[in-house]
PDB file of C-alpha atoms in Angstrom:
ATOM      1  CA  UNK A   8    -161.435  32.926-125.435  1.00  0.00           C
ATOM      2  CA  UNK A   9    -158.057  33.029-123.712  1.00  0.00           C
ATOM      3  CA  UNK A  10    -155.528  31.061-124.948  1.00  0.00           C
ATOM      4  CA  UNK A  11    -152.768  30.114-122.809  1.00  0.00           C
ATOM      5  CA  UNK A  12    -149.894  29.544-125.922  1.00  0.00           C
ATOM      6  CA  UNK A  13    -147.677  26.509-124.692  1.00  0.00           C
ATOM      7  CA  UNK A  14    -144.982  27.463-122.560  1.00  0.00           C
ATOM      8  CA  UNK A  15    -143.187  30.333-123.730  1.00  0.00           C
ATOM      9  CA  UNK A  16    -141.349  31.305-120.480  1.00  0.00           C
ATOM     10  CA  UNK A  17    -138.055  30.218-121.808  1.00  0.00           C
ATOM     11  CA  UNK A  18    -136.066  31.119-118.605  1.00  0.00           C
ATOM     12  CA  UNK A  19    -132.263  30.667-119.715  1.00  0.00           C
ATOM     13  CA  UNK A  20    -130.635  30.069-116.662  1.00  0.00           C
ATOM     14  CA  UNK A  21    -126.756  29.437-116.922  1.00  0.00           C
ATOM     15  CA  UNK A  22    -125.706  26.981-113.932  1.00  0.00           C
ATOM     16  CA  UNK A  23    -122.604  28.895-113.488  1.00  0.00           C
ATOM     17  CA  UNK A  24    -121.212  28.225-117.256  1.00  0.00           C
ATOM     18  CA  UNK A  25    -121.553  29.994-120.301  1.00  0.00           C
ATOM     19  CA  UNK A  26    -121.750  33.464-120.626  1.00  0.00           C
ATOM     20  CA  UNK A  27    -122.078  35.543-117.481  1.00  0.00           C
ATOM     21  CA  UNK A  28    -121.789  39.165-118.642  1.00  0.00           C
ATOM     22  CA  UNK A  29    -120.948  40.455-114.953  1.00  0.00           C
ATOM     23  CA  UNK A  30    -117.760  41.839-114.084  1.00  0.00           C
ATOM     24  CA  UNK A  31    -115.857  39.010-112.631  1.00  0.00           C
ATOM     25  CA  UNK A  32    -112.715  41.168-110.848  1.00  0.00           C
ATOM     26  CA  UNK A  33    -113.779  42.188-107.326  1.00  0.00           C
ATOM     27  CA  UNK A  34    -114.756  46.160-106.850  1.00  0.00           C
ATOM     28  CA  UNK A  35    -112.351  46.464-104.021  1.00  0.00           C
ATOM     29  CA  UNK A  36    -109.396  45.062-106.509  1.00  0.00           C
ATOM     30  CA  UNK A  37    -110.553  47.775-109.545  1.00  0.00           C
ATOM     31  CA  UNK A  38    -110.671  50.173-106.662  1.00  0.00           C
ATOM     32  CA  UNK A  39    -107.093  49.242-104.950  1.00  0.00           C
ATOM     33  CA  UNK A  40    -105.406  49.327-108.521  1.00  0.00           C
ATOM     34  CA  UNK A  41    -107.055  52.890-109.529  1.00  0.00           C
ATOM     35  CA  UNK A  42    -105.728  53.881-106.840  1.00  0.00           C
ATOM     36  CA  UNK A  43    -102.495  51.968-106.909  1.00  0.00           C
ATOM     37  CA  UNK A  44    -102.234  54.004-110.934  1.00  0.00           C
ATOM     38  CA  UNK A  45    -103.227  57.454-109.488  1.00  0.00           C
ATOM     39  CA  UNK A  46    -101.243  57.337-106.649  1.00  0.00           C
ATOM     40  CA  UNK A  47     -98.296  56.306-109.162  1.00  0.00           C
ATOM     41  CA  UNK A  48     -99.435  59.143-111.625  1.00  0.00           C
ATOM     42  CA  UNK A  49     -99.119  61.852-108.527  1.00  0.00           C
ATOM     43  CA  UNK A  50     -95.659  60.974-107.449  1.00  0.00           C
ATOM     44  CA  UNK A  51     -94.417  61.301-111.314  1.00  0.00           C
ATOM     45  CA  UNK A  52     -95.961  64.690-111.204  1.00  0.00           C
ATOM     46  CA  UNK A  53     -94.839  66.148-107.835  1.00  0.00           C
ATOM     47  CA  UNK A  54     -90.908  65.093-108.871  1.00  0.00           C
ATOM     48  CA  UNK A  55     -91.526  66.303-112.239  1.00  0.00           C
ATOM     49  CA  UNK A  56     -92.830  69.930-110.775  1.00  0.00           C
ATOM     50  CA  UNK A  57     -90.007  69.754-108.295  1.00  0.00           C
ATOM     51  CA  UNK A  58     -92.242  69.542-105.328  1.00  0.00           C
ATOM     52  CA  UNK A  59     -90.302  65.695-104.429  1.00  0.00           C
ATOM     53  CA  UNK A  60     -86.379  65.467-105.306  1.00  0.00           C
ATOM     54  CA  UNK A  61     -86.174  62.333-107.561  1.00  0.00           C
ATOM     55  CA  UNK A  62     -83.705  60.064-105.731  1.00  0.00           C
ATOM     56  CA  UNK A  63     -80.432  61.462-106.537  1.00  0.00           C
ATOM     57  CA  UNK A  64     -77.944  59.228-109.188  1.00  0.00           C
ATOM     58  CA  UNK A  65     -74.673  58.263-108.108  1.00  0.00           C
ATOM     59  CA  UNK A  66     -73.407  61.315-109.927  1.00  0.00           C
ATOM     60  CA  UNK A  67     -75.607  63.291-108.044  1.00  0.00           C
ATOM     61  CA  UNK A  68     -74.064  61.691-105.098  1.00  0.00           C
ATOM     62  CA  UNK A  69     -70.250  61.730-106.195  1.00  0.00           C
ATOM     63  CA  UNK A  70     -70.916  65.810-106.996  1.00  0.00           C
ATOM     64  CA  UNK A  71     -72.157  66.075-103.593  1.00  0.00           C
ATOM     65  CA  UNK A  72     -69.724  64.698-102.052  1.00  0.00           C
ATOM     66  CA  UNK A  73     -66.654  65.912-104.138  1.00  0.00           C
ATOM     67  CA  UNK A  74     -65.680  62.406-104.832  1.00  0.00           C
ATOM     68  CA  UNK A  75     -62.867  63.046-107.175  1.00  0.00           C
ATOM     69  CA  UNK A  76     -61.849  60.292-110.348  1.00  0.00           C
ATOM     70  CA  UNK A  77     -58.457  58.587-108.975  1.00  0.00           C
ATOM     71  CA  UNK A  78     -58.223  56.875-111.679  1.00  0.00           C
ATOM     72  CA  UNK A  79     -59.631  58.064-115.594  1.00  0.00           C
ATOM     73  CA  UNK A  80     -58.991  56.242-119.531  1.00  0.00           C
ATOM     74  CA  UNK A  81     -60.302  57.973-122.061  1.00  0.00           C
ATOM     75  CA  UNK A  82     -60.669  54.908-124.670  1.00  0.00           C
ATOM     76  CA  UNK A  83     -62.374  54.521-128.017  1.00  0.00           C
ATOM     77  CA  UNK A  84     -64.336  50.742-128.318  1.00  0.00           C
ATOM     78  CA  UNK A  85     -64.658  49.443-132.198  1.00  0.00           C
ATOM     79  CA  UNK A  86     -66.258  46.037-133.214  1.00  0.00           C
ATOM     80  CA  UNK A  87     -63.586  43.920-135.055  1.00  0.00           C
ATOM     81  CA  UNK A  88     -64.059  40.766-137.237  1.00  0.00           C
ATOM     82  CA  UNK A  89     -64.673  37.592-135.705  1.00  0.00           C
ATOM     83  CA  UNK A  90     -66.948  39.477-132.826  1.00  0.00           C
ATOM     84  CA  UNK A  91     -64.396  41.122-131.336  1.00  0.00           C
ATOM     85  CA  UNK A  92     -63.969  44.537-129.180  1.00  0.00           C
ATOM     86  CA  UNK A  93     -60.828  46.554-129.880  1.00  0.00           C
ATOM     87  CA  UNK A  94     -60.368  49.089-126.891  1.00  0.00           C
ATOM     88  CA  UNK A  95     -57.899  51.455-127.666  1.00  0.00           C
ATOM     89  CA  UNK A  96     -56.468  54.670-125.428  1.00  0.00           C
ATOM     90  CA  UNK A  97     -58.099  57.485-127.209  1.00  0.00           C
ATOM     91  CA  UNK A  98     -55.201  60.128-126.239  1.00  0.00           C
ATOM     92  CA  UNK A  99     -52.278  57.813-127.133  1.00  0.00           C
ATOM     93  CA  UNK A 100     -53.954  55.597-129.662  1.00  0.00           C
ATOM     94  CA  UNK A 101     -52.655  52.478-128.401  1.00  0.00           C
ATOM     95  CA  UNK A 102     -54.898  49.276-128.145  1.00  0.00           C
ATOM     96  CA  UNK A 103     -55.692  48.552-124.713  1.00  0.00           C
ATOM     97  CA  UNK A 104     -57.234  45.092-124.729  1.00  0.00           C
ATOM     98  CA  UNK A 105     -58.676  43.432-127.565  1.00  0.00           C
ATOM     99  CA  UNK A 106     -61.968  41.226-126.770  1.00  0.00           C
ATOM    100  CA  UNK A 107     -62.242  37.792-128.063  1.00  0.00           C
ATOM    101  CA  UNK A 108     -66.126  36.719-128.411  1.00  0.00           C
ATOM    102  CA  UNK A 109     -66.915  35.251-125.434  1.00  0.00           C
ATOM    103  CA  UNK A 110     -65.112  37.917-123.144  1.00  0.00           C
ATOM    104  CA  UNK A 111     -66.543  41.051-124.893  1.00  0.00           C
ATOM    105  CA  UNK A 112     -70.382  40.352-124.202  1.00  0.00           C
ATOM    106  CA  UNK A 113     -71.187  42.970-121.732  1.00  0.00           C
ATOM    107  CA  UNK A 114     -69.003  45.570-123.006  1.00  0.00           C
ATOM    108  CA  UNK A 115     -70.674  44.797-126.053  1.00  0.00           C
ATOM    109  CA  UNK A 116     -74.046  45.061-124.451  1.00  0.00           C
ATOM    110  CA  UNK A 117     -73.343  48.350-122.605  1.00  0.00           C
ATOM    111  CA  UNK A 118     -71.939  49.992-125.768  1.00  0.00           C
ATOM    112  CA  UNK A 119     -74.747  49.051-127.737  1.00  0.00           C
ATOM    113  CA  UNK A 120     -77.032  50.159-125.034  1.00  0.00           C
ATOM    114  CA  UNK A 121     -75.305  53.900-125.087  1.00  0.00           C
ATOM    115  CA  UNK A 122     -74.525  53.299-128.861  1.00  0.00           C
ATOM    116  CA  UNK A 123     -78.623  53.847-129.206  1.00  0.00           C
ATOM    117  CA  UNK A 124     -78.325  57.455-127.864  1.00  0.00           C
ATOM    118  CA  UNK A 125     -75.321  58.399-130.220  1.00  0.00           C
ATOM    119  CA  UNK A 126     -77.441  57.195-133.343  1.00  0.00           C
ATOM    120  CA  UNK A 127     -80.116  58.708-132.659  1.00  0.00           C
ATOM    121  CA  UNK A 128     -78.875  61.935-132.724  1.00  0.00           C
ATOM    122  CA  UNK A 129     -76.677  60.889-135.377  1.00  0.00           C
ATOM    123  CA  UNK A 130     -72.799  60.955-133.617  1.00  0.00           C
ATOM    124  CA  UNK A 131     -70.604  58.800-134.777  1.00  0.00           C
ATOM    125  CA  UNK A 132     -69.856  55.640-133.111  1.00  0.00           C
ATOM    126  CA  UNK A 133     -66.233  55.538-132.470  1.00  0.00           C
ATOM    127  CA  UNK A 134     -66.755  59.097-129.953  1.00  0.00           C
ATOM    128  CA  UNK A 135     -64.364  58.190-127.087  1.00  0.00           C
ATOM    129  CA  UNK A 136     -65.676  57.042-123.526  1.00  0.00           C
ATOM    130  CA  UNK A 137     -64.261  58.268-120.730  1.00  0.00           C
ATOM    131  CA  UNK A 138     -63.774  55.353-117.856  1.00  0.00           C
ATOM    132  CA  UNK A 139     -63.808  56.828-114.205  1.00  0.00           C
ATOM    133  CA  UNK A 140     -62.699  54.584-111.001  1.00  0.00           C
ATOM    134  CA  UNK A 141     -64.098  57.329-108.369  1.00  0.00           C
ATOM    135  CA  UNK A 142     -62.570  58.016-104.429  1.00  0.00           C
ATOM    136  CA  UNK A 143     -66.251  56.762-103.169  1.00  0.00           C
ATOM    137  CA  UNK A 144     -65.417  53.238-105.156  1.00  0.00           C
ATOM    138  CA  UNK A 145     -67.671  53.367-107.478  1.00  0.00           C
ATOM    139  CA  UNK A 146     -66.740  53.271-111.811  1.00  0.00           C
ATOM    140  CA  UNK A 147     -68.531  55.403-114.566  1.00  0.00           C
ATOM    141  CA  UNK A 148     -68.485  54.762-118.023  1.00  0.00           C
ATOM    142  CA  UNK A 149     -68.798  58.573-119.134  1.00  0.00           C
ATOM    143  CA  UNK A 150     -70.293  58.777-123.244  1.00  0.00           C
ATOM    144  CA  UNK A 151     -67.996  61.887-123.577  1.00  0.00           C
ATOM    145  CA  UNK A 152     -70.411  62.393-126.873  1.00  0.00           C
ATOM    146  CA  UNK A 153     -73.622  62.582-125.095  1.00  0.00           C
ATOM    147  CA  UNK A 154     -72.586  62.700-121.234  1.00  0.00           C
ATOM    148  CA  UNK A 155     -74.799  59.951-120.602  1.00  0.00           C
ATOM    149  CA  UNK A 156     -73.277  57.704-117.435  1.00  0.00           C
ATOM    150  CA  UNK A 157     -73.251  54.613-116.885  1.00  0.00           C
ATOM    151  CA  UNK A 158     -72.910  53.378-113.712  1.00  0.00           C
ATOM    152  CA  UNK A 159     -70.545  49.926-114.191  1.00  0.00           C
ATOM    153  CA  UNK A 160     -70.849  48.781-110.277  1.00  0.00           C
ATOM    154  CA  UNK A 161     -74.727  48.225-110.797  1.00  0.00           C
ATOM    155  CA  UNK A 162     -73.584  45.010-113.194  1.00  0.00           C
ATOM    156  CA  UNK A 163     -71.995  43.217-110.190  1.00  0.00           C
ATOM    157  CA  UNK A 164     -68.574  42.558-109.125  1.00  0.00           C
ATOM    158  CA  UNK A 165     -67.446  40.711-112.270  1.00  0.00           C
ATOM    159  CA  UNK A 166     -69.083  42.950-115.179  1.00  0.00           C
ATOM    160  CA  UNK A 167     -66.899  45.591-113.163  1.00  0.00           C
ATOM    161  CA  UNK A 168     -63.868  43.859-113.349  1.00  0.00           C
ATOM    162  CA  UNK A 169     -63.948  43.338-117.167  1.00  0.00           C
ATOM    163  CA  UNK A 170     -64.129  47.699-117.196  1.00  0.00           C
ATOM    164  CA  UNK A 171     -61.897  48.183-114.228  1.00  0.00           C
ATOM    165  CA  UNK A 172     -59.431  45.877-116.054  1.00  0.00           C
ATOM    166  CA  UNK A 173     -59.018  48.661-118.548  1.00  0.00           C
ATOM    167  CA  UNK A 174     -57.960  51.252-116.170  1.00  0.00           C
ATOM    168  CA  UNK A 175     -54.671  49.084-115.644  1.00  0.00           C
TER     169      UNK A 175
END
């Protein structure tokens, strides 16, 4: 006696909704971006074994070239009340400029930026700077704590100005 049970072929066919467990990102696009990370991964290596030179920093450059500063302020920045930036000559003592507010927000920003470096390895704050306006053109803020440079003509022409201004 065979019985054929009532239809128990439940075929669960998805008509292009629900859940489709298949890999929805092309092969060629998982391949291309592998390769796109490994390829990244290699060049990191080679420059950090020596066998590319990194592409050199404007310091690099400057050294290279024996740019000398024609113009250098060694000057001490401190936060005020009111949100203010007192920049004061650190060989003469004598305050420079003194930032209102809305004038002081990318010194502010690129002292807080280098600030990170000094508290980490726990310098104090009020270290001097030293501002360079080079032969080549171009202006360095110089963390004369940590050597770290900052290269000012990156921030465009008027983010310069408010540093240059200080060399006057």
């Amino acid at each position: 006696m065979t019985s054929a049970s009532p239809s128990h072929n439940h075929h669960h066919s998805h008509g292009g909704h629900g859940h489709s467990h298949e890999n929805t990102v092309p092969k060629g696009a998982l391949v291309m971006a592998c390769g796109v990370v490994l390829f990244t991964l290699a060049l990191t290596s080679a420059t950090q074994l020596g066998w590319i030179a990194p592409s050199p920093s404007a310091s690099d450059v400057r050294a290279a070239e024996a740019a000398t500063a024609l113009q250098s302020r060694v000057l001490r920045f401190a936060d005020a009340q009111n949100g203010k930036v007192v920049v004061t000559d650190a060989v003469t003592g004598q305050t420079v400029h003194v930032y209102g507010e809305e004038g002081s927000g990318f010194i502010r920003g690129v002292l807080r930026g280098m600030g990170r470096g000094r508290h980490v390895r726990g310098i104090p704050m009020d270290a001097p700077y030293e501002l360079n306006h080079w032969s080549d053109g171009s202006l360095s803020l110089t963390d004369t704590a940590t050597n770290r440079v900052i290269e000012l003509g990156a921030f465009g022409p008027t983010n310069r100005a408010t540093f240059e201004a200080l060399l006057k």
